[in-house]
PDB file of C-alpha atoms in Angstrom:
ATOM      1  CA  MET S1147       0.000   0.000   0.000  1.00 53.00           C
ATOM      2  CA  LYS S1148       1.459   3.333  -1.029  1.00 54.00           C
ATOM      3  CA  THR S1149       0.587   6.434   0.976  1.00 50.00           C
ATOM      4  CA  ARG S1150       1.067   9.968  -0.054  1.00 54.00           C
ATOM      5  CA  SER S1151       2.162  12.517   2.527  1.00 47.00           C
ATOM      6  CA  LYS S1152      -0.023  15.557   2.949  1.00 50.00           C
ATOM      7  CA  PHE S1153       3.232  17.602   3.161  1.00 47.00           C
ATOM      8  CA  PRO S1154       5.785  16.023   0.815  1.00 51.00           C
ATOM      9  CA  LEU S1155       9.417  16.943   1.363  1.00 47.00           C
ATOM     10  CA  GLY S1156      10.999  18.826  -1.505  1.00 53.00           C
ATOM     11  CA  ARG S1157      14.562  18.241  -2.549  1.00 53.00           C
ATOM     12  CA  GLY S1158      15.995  20.838  -0.167  1.00 49.00           C
ATOM     13  CA  MET S1159      13.917  19.644   2.753  1.00 44.00           C
ATOM     14  CA  SER S1160      14.933  16.007   2.313  1.00 48.00           C
ATOM     15  CA  ALA S1161      18.614  17.047   2.316  1.00 44.00           C
ATOM     16  CA  LEU S1162      18.035  19.066   5.486  1.00 39.00           C
ATOM     17  CA  ALA S1163      16.220  16.130   7.080  1.00 44.00           C
ATOM     18  CA  ALA S1164      19.190  13.908   6.247  1.00 45.00           C
ATOM     19  CA  LEU S1165      21.631  16.360   7.862  1.00 40.00           C
ATOM     20  CA  LEU S1166      19.623  16.900  11.049  1.00 39.00           C
ATOM     21  CA  PRO S1167      21.054  13.882  12.946  1.00 42.00           C
ATOM     22  CA  VAL S1168      24.593  15.000  12.022  1.00 39.00           C
ATOM     23  CA  LEU S1169      23.951  18.555  13.246  1.00 37.00           C
ATOM     24  CA  VAL S1170      22.501  17.327  16.540  1.00 37.00           C
ATOM     25  CA  LEU S1171      25.420  14.943  17.099  1.00 37.00           C
ATOM     26  CA  THR S1172      27.971  17.652  16.262  1.00 35.00           C
ATOM     27  CA  ALA S1173      26.402  20.094  18.716  1.00 37.00           C
ATOM     28  CA  ALA S1174      26.323  17.458  21.447  1.00 36.00           C
ATOM     29  CA  CYS S1175      30.022  16.621  20.965  1.00 37.00           C
ATOM     30  CA  ALA S1176      31.280  20.197  20.687  1.00 39.00           C
ATOM     31  CA  GLY S1177      32.182  20.396  24.381  1.00 39.00           C
ATOM     32  CA  PRO S1178      32.600  23.541  26.465  1.00 46.00           C
ATOM     33  CA  ALA S1179      33.999  26.752  25.039  1.00 66.00           C
ATOM     34  CA  ALA S1180      37.693  27.386  25.640  1.00 86.00           C
ATOM     35  CA  LEU S1181      39.425  29.764  28.007  1.00 91.00           C
ATOM     36  CA  PRO S1182      42.555  31.711  27.089  1.00 92.00           C
ATOM     37  CA  GLU S1183      45.696  29.555  27.039  1.00 92.00           C
ATOM     38  CA  ALA S1184      46.785  28.353  30.477  1.00 94.00           C
ATOM     39  CA  GLY S1185      50.154  29.429  31.830  1.00 95.00           C
ATOM     40  CA  VAL S1186      50.511  32.636  29.817  1.00 96.00           C
ATOM     41  CA  ASP S1187      51.252  35.708  31.955  1.00 97.00           C
ATOM     42  CA  TRP S1188      49.200  38.666  30.707  1.00 98.00           C
ATOM     43  CA  THR S1189      49.993  42.280  31.691  1.00 98.00           C
ATOM     44  CA  LEU S1190      47.337  44.976  31.433  1.00 98.00           C
ATOM     45  CA  ALA S1191      48.243  47.405  28.636  1.00 98.00           C
ATOM     46  CA  ALA S1192      45.042  49.462  28.377  1.00 97.00           C
ATOM     47  CA  MET S1193      41.685  50.149  29.996  1.00 97.00           C
ATOM     48  CA  PRO S1194      39.872  52.507  27.611  1.00 97.00           C
ATOM     49  CA  GLY S1195      38.810  55.675  29.415  1.00 95.00           C
ATOM     50  CA  THR S1196      41.140  55.093  32.366  1.00 93.00           C
ATOM     51  CA  GLU S1197      44.715  56.280  32.740  1.00 92.00           C
ATOM     52  CA  LEU S1198      46.933  53.471  33.971  1.00 92.00           C
ATOM     53  CA  GLU S1199      48.909  54.617  36.996  1.00 86.00           C
ATOM     54  CA  GLY S1200      51.211  52.607  39.198  1.00 86.00           C
ATOM     55  CA  PRO S1201      52.160  48.968  38.687  1.00 92.00           C
ATOM     56  CA  ALA S1202      50.190  47.231  35.908  1.00 94.00           C
ATOM     57  CA  PRO S1203      47.692  44.517  36.857  1.00 97.00           C
ATOM     58  CA  THR S1204      48.446  40.999  35.631  1.00 98.00           C
ATOM     59  CA  MET S1205      46.448  37.831  34.985  1.00 98.00           C
ATOM     60  CA  THR S1206      47.279  34.182  34.386  1.00 98.00           C
ATOM     61  CA  PHE S1207      44.788  31.469  33.495  1.00 97.00           C
ATOM     62  CA  ALA S1208      45.596  28.113  35.070  1.00 95.00           C
ATOM     63  CA  GLU S1209      44.248  24.643  34.407  1.00 88.00           C
ATOM     64  CA  GLU S1210      40.656  23.699  35.220  1.00 88.00           C
ATOM     65  CA  GLY S1211      39.208  27.202  35.065  1.00 93.00           C
ATOM     66  CA  ARG S1212      41.385  28.807  37.729  1.00 96.00           C
ATOM     67  CA  VAL S1213      42.735  32.343  37.352  1.00 97.00           C
ATOM     68  CA  HIS S1214      45.160  34.400  39.442  1.00 98.00           C
ATOM     69  CA  GLY S1215      47.046  37.642  39.207  1.00 98.00           C
ATOM     70  CA  SER S1216      47.682  41.070  40.645  1.00 97.00           C
ATOM     71  CA  THR S1217      45.569  44.218  40.720  1.00 96.00           C
ATOM     72  CA  GLY S1218      48.766  46.255  40.657  1.00 93.00           C
ATOM     73  CA  CYS S1219      48.868  46.130  44.440  1.00 93.00           C
ATOM     74  CA  ASN S1220      46.923  43.162  45.784  1.00 96.00           C
ATOM     75  CA  ARG S1221      46.947  39.548  44.608  1.00 97.00           C
ATOM     76  CA  PHE S1222      43.747  37.803  43.525  1.00 97.00           C
ATOM     77  CA  THR S1223      42.615  34.279  42.702  1.00 97.00           C
ATOM     78  CA  GLY S1224      39.350  32.764  41.562  1.00 97.00           C
ATOM     79  CA  THR S1225      37.603  31.002  38.718  1.00 96.00           C
ATOM     80  CA  ALA S1226      36.867  31.767  35.079  1.00 96.00           C
ATOM     81  CA  GLU S1227      34.190  30.051  33.040  1.00 94.00           C
ATOM     82  CA  ALA S1228      33.894  30.015  29.268  1.00 88.00           C
ATOM     83  CA  THR S1229      30.493  29.282  27.784  1.00 78.00           C
ATOM     84  CA  ALA S1230      29.051  29.374  24.301  1.00 77.00           C
ATOM     85  CA  ASP S1231      27.950  32.935  25.133  1.00 76.00           C
ATOM     86  CA  GLY S1232      31.332  34.248  26.304  1.00 88.00           C
ATOM     87  CA  LEU S1233      33.359  34.465  29.499  1.00 92.00           C
ATOM     88  CA  SER S1234      32.667  35.218  33.133  1.00 91.00           C
ATOM     89  CA  PHE S1235      34.710  35.293  36.305  1.00 93.00           C
ATOM     90  CA  GLY S1236      33.456  33.579  39.436  1.00 91.00           C
ATOM     91  CA  PRO S1237      34.015  34.984  42.874  1.00 90.00           C
ATOM     92  CA  LEU S1238      37.508  36.444  43.137  1.00 93.00           C
ATOM     93  CA  ALA S1239      39.360  36.518  46.456  1.00 94.00           C
ATOM     94  CA  ALA S1240      41.931  39.292  46.924  1.00 95.00           C
ATOM     95  CA  THR S1241      44.423  40.281  49.563  1.00 96.00           C
ATOM     96  CA  ARG S1242      43.829  43.626  51.301  1.00 93.00           C
ATOM     97  CA  MET S1243      47.253  45.222  51.566  1.00 92.00           C
ATOM     98  CA  ALA S1244      47.603  48.976  51.799  1.00 89.00           C
ATOM     99  CA  CYS S1245      48.647  50.281  48.396  1.00 86.00           C
ATOM    100  CA  ILE S1246      51.264  53.010  48.134  1.00 84.00           C
ATOM    101  CA  GLY S1247      50.582  55.581  45.450  1.00 79.00           C
ATOM    102  CA  PRO S1248      47.839  55.587  42.850  1.00 77.00           C
ATOM    103  CA  THR S1249      46.495  52.295  41.507  1.00 84.00           C
ATOM    104  CA  VAL S1250      43.712  51.231  39.176  1.00 92.00           C
ATOM    105  CA  GLU S1251      42.649  48.411  41.497  1.00 93.00           C
ATOM    106  CA  THR S1252      39.023  49.473  42.104  1.00 91.00           C
ATOM    107  CA  GLU S1253      38.304  50.118  38.417  1.00 94.00           C
ATOM    108  CA  TYR S1254      40.155  46.953  37.392  1.00 95.00           C
ATOM    109  CA  LEU S1255      38.096  44.697  39.685  1.00 94.00           C
ATOM    110  CA  ALA S1256      34.853  46.420  38.613  1.00 94.00           C
ATOM    111  CA  ARG S1257      35.652  45.765  34.956  1.00 96.00           C
ATOM    112  CA  LEU S1258      36.444  42.102  35.613  1.00 96.00           C
ATOM    113  CA  GLU S1259      32.864  41.759  36.883  1.00 94.00           C
ATOM    114  CA  ARG S1260      31.566  43.129  33.556  1.00 95.00           C
ATOM    115  CA  VAL S1261      33.617  40.850  31.271  1.00 95.00           C
ATOM    116  CA  ALA S1262      31.363  38.907  28.908  1.00 95.00           C
ATOM    117  CA  GLY S1263      33.740  37.910  26.100  1.00 94.00           C
ATOM    118  CA  TRP S1264      37.344  37.645  25.022  1.00 95.00           C
ATOM    119  CA  ARG S1265      39.493  37.330  21.929  1.00 94.00           C
ATOM    120  CA  ILE S1266      43.141  37.095  20.981  1.00 94.00           C
ATOM    121  CA  ASP S1267      44.187  39.987  18.740  1.00 95.00           C
ATOM    122  CA  GLY S1268      47.767  39.370  17.574  1.00 95.00           C
ATOM    123  CA  GLU S1269      49.780  39.133  20.804  1.00 95.00           C
ATOM    124  CA  SER S1270      47.041  40.768  22.906  1.00 97.00           C
ATOM    125  CA  LEU S1271      44.197  39.383  25.008  1.00 97.00           C
ATOM    126  CA  VAL S1272      41.093  41.588  24.776  1.00 97.00           C
ATOM    127  CA  PHE S1273      38.178  41.468  27.242  1.00 97.00           C
ATOM    128  CA  THR S1274      34.826  42.850  26.108  1.00 96.00           C
ATOM    129  CA  ASP S1275      31.496  43.596  27.781  1.00 95.00           C
ATOM    130  CA  GLY S1276      28.086  42.238  26.756  1.00 94.00           C
ATOM    131  CA  ALA S1277      27.751  44.847  23.990  1.00 95.00           C
ATOM    132  CA  GLY S1278      31.201  44.017  22.567  1.00 95.00           C
ATOM    133  CA  ALA S1279      32.894  47.186  23.863  1.00 97.00           C
ATOM    134  CA  VAL S1280      36.544  46.753  24.858  1.00 98.00           C
ATOM    135  CA  LEU S1281      37.030  46.753  28.639  1.00 98.00           C
ATOM    136  CA  MET S1282      40.699  45.763  28.909  1.00 98.00           C
ATOM    137  CA  VAL S1283      43.644  44.868  26.694  1.00 98.00           C
ATOM    138  CA  TYR S1284      46.528  42.730  27.941  1.00 98.00           C
ATOM    139  CA  ASP S1285      49.905  42.014  26.353  1.00 98.00           C
ATOM    140  CA  ARG S1286      52.041  38.882  26.775  1.00 94.00           C
TER     141      ARG S1286
END
């Protein structure tokens, strides 16, 4: 007995139907998004709209989503998570030493909370906010 579908698949639709299992399998196997390379020491080179004074903040990504560095005065450690949507930092713990001279520590930590994405641009690591605006630029 031969039946005729009320909605027959055209050529393009049958090709799409054939690819659907492959697309689903590929998405399931893609795994989590990547973080910047572990073990690279990054030094803050720019924070648009803010003059960098005093020692430059640093950041290093470690294995398993850990991150650590310096605010230019105090040390910090915490977690970083990369998702399909971008990048976020988990709670960061910092020392509370008295800083001598001007630092960008307060602004630096505030911007880390706003990071939503990242990219490598040549030899620089660039953090962006949710709208894609550059928050910070680091050099190796």
